[in-house]
Amino acid sequence: MLASHLFMPTLRDSPADAEVVSHKLLLRGGFIRKLSSGIYHYLPLGLRVIKKIEAIIREEMNAVGAQELLMPFVLPQELWKETGRWDVYGKELLRFKDRHDHDYCLGPTHEEIITDIVRKEVRSYRQLPLSLYQIQTKFRDEIRPRFGLMRGREFIMKDCYSFDKTEEEAKKNYGRYYEAYKKIFTRFGLKFRAVEAGTGAIGGSLSHEFQVLADSGEDEIVSCCQCDYAANIEKAESRNGETCNRCCQGTMELFRGIEVGQVFYLGTKYSKALKAHYLDEKGEVQLMVMGCYGIGIGRTMAATVEQGFDHQGIIWPAPLAPFRFVLVSLSTDSKIMEACQKIDKELSKNYPDDVLWDDRDERAGVKLNDADLIGIPVQIVVGPRGLEKGEVEIKNRKSGKKENIKMDQLIHVIKSSDYRA
């Protein structure tokens, strides 16, 4: 991708209404732009990050047997009335009437809708277990949208729903999704904790939050240094500095986190309200047992920035970076551009659609500052002095390590060193 063709409107300064680091840097880096309160555009760089997050999620959801579908964003009142949530959800549920005076809402979550699909189509135990997921826009009318993508009104979410025959099977399935989430956040390249949590408006009797660790996190969590026990501060059995009640060996450490995902064991909360039955092996009517599993896609992007940045800009983990390489031409001299064209071709052959060539007719300082700001993991800089020696400069954005290497050794160095991507 040529930077001269990319819509990448970077800013020198942070907008006045940007409060947290991710909000400031995603705006400055040209990843997002605000449309109205709590509602944002994803510009090309931002959408590339979103698509990389979604791709990893899809791979891991498919690996545990979930099937992707897409449900409507505009939801009828009737199903929400059946579960009682139309009256109890509160003002976060944005309600409206159509021209026929029928009541609708913009979907903040889809438990009622997915259960309605399954109750109409699943009749026999032979059709279970069944897991369905979607990646879709949601809307919650937050009273105080703030912090950019961290607390927006419109947001992208992956929500998955499982249907099982028994409580035992449903809890086993819950464990599979818990493990799948650990794989997802590990593949993202993030430091995180899976913590015991309350169930809130979703309901159910068992839940874990997946918290990205960051000093700016709104949530306080405690984690044992010896075992895998962790909980948010409301659910914690032991507090910071105390001995963990689970293993009775490790002490509890306090962290701040940003919730980016949550898994729930729902039991029969929704299947009972919506009469989602199946016939078992004996021909007897049974309630399906459910779980649900969500990940905030845009929120994950913002949390990644909160965890990875410095005074120069964003530091993306390689799996989520909009591009893995940025190739910087320090001038538009024909020899430099010819060398860059050769490097771009070779890199793109090994890493398709993962190279941004900054070919713009801009000052070298502007290009280098933008490369740091947008946080691409590996920078390759081609200038006149290095070119005379047949060398390019390569820099690891995270560590700051840089060195000059021979052009014909570039691919080898990238694949076998600190610059591996």
mmCIF file with all atom_site columns, N, CA and C in Angstrom, residues 178 193-197 207-211 221-222 230-232:
data_model
loop_
_atom_site.group_PDB
_atom_site.id
_atom_site.type_symbol
_atom_site.label_atom_id
_atom_site.label_alt_id
_atom_site.label_comp_id
_atom_site.label_asym_id
_atom_site.label_entity_id
_atom_site.label_seq_id
_atom_site.pdbx_PDB_ins_code
_atom_site.Cartn_x
_atom_site.Cartn_y
_atom_site.Cartn_z
_atom_site.occupancy
_atom_site.B_iso_or_equiv
_atom_site.pdbx_formal_charge
_atom_site.auth_seq_id
_atom_site.auth_comp_id
_atom_site.auth_asym_id
_atom_site.auth_atom_id
_atom_site.pdbx_PDB_model_num
ATOM 1  N N  . TYR A 1 178 ? -14.135 -20.409 27.505 1.00 0.00 ? 178 TYR A N  1
ATOM 2  C CA . TYR A 1 178 ? -13.179 -19.748 28.396 1.00 0.00 ? 178 TYR A CA 1
ATOM 3  C C  . TYR A 1 178 ? -11.752 -19.955 27.873 1.00 0.00 ? 178 TYR A C  1
ATOM 4  N N  . ARG A 1 193 ? -5.862  -10.737 32.151 1.00 0.00 ? 193 ARG A N  1
ATOM 5  C CA . ARG A 1 193 ? -6.281  -11.675 33.181 1.00 0.00 ? 193 ARG A CA 1
ATOM 6  C C  . ARG A 1 193 ? -7.739  -12.055 32.941 1.00 0.00 ? 193 ARG A C  1
ATOM 7  N N  . ALA A 1 194 ? -8.052  -13.313 33.174 1.00 0.00 ? 194 ALA A N  1
ATOM 8  C CA . ALA A 1 194 ? -9.444  -13.768 33.186 1.00 0.00 ? 194 ALA A CA 1
ATOM 9  C C  . ALA A 1 194 ? -9.892  -13.767 34.640 1.00 0.00 ? 194 ALA A C  1
ATOM 10 N N  . VAL A 1 195 ? -10.911 -12.966 34.965 1.00 0.00 ? 195 VAL A N  1
ATOM 11 C CA . VAL A 1 195 ? -11.274 -12.759 36.368 1.00 0.00 ? 195 VAL A CA 1
ATOM 12 C C  . VAL A 1 195 ? -12.731 -13.128 36.617 1.00 0.00 ? 195 VAL A C  1
ATOM 13 N N  . GLU A 1 196 ? -13.004 -13.670 37.785 1.00 0.00 ? 196 GLU A N  1
ATOM 14 C CA . GLU A 1 196 ? -14.384 -13.959 38.181 1.00 0.00 ? 196 GLU A CA 1
ATOM 15 C C  . GLU A 1 196 ? -15.150 -12.651 38.296 1.00 0.00 ? 196 GLU A C  1
ATOM 16 N N  . ALA A 1 197 ? -16.405 -12.669 37.836 1.00 0.00 ? 197 ALA A N  1
ATOM 17 C CA . ALA A 1 197 ? -17.151 -11.415 37.743 1.00 0.00 ? 197 ALA A CA 1
ATOM 18 C C  . ALA A 1 197 ? -18.632 -11.642 37.988 1.00 0.00 ? 197 ALA A C  1
ATOM 19 N N  . SER A 1 207 ? -19.749 -16.235 35.612 1.00 0.00 ? 207 SER A N  1
ATOM 20 C CA . SER A 1 207 ? -19.215 -15.331 34.597 1.00 0.00 ? 207 SER A CA 1
ATOM 21 C C  . SER A 1 207 ? -17.747 -15.023 34.868 1.00 0.00 ? 207 SER A C  1
ATOM 22 N N  . HIS A 1 208 ? -16.999 -14.838 33.787 1.00 0.00 ? 208 HIS A N  1
ATOM 23 C CA . HIS A 1 208 ? -15.618 -14.348 33.857 1.00 0.00 ? 208 HIS A CA 1
ATOM 24 C C  . HIS A 1 208 ? -15.449 -13.188 32.894 1.00 0.00 ? 208 HIS A C  1
ATOM 25 N N  . GLU A 1 209 ? -14.743 -12.164 33.358 1.00 0.00 ? 209 GLU A N  1
ATOM 26 C CA . GLU A 1 209 ? -14.362 -11.060 32.495 1.00 0.00 ? 209 GLU A CA 1
ATOM 27 C C  . GLU A 1 209 ? -12.932 -11.266 32.023 1.00 0.00 ? 209 GLU A C  1
ATOM 28 N N  . PHE A 1 210 ? -12.643 -10.807 30.815 1.00 0.00 ? 210 PHE A N  1
ATOM 29 C CA . PHE A 1 210 ? -11.273 -10.801 30.311 1.00 0.00 ? 210 PHE A CA 1
ATOM 30 C C  . PHE A 1 210 ? -10.799 -9.354  30.297 1.00 0.00 ? 210 PHE A C  1
ATOM 31 N N  . GLN A 1 211 ? -9.804  -9.109  31.147 1.00 0.00 ? 211 GLN A N  1
ATOM 32 C CA . GLN A 1 211 ? -9.337  -7.749  31.412 1.00 0.00 ? 211 GLN A CA 1
ATOM 33 C C  . GLN A 1 211 ? -7.944  -7.549  30.822 1.00 0.00 ? 211 GLN A C  1
ATOM 34 N N  . ILE A 1 221 ? -8.688  -5.174  39.788 1.00 0.00 ? 221 ILE A N  1
ATOM 35 C CA . ILE A 1 221 ? -8.747  -6.629  39.859 1.00 0.00 ? 221 ILE A CA 1
ATOM 36 C C  . ILE A 1 221 ? -7.606  -7.126  40.743 1.00 0.00 ? 221 ILE A C  1
ATOM 37 N N  . VAL A 1 222 ? -7.819  -8.279  41.350 1.00 0.00 ? 222 VAL A N  1
ATOM 38 C CA . VAL A 1 222 ? -6.752  -8.906  42.125 1.00 0.00 ? 222 VAL A CA 1
ATOM 39 C C  . VAL A 1 222 ? -6.456  -10.268 41.517 1.00 0.00 ? 222 VAL A C  1
ATOM 40 N N  . ALA A 1 230 ? -8.212  -15.163 39.826 1.00 0.00 ? 230 ALA A N  1
ATOM 41 C CA . ALA A 1 230 ? -8.271  -13.711 39.687 1.00 0.00 ? 230 ALA A CA 1
ATOM 42 C C  . ALA A 1 230 ? -9.733  -13.304 39.759 1.00 0.00 ? 230 ALA A C  1
ATOM 43 N N  . ALA A 1 231 ? -10.007 -12.098 40.243 1.00 0.00 ? 231 ALA A N  1
ATOM 44 C CA . ALA A 1 231 ? -11.394 -11.638 40.350 1.00 0.00 ? 231 ALA A CA 1
ATOM 45 C C  . ALA A 1 231 ? -11.419 -10.122 40.329 1.00 0.00 ? 231 ALA A C  1
ATOM 46 N N  . ASN A 1 232 ? -12.558 -9.575  39.891 1.00 0.00 ? 232 ASN A N  1
ATOM 47 C CA . ASN A 1 232 ? -12.687 -8.130  40.050 1.00 0.00 ? 232 ASN A CA 1
ATOM 48 C C  . ASN A 1 232 ? -12.907 -7.837  41.527 1.00 0.00 ? 232 ASN A C  1
#
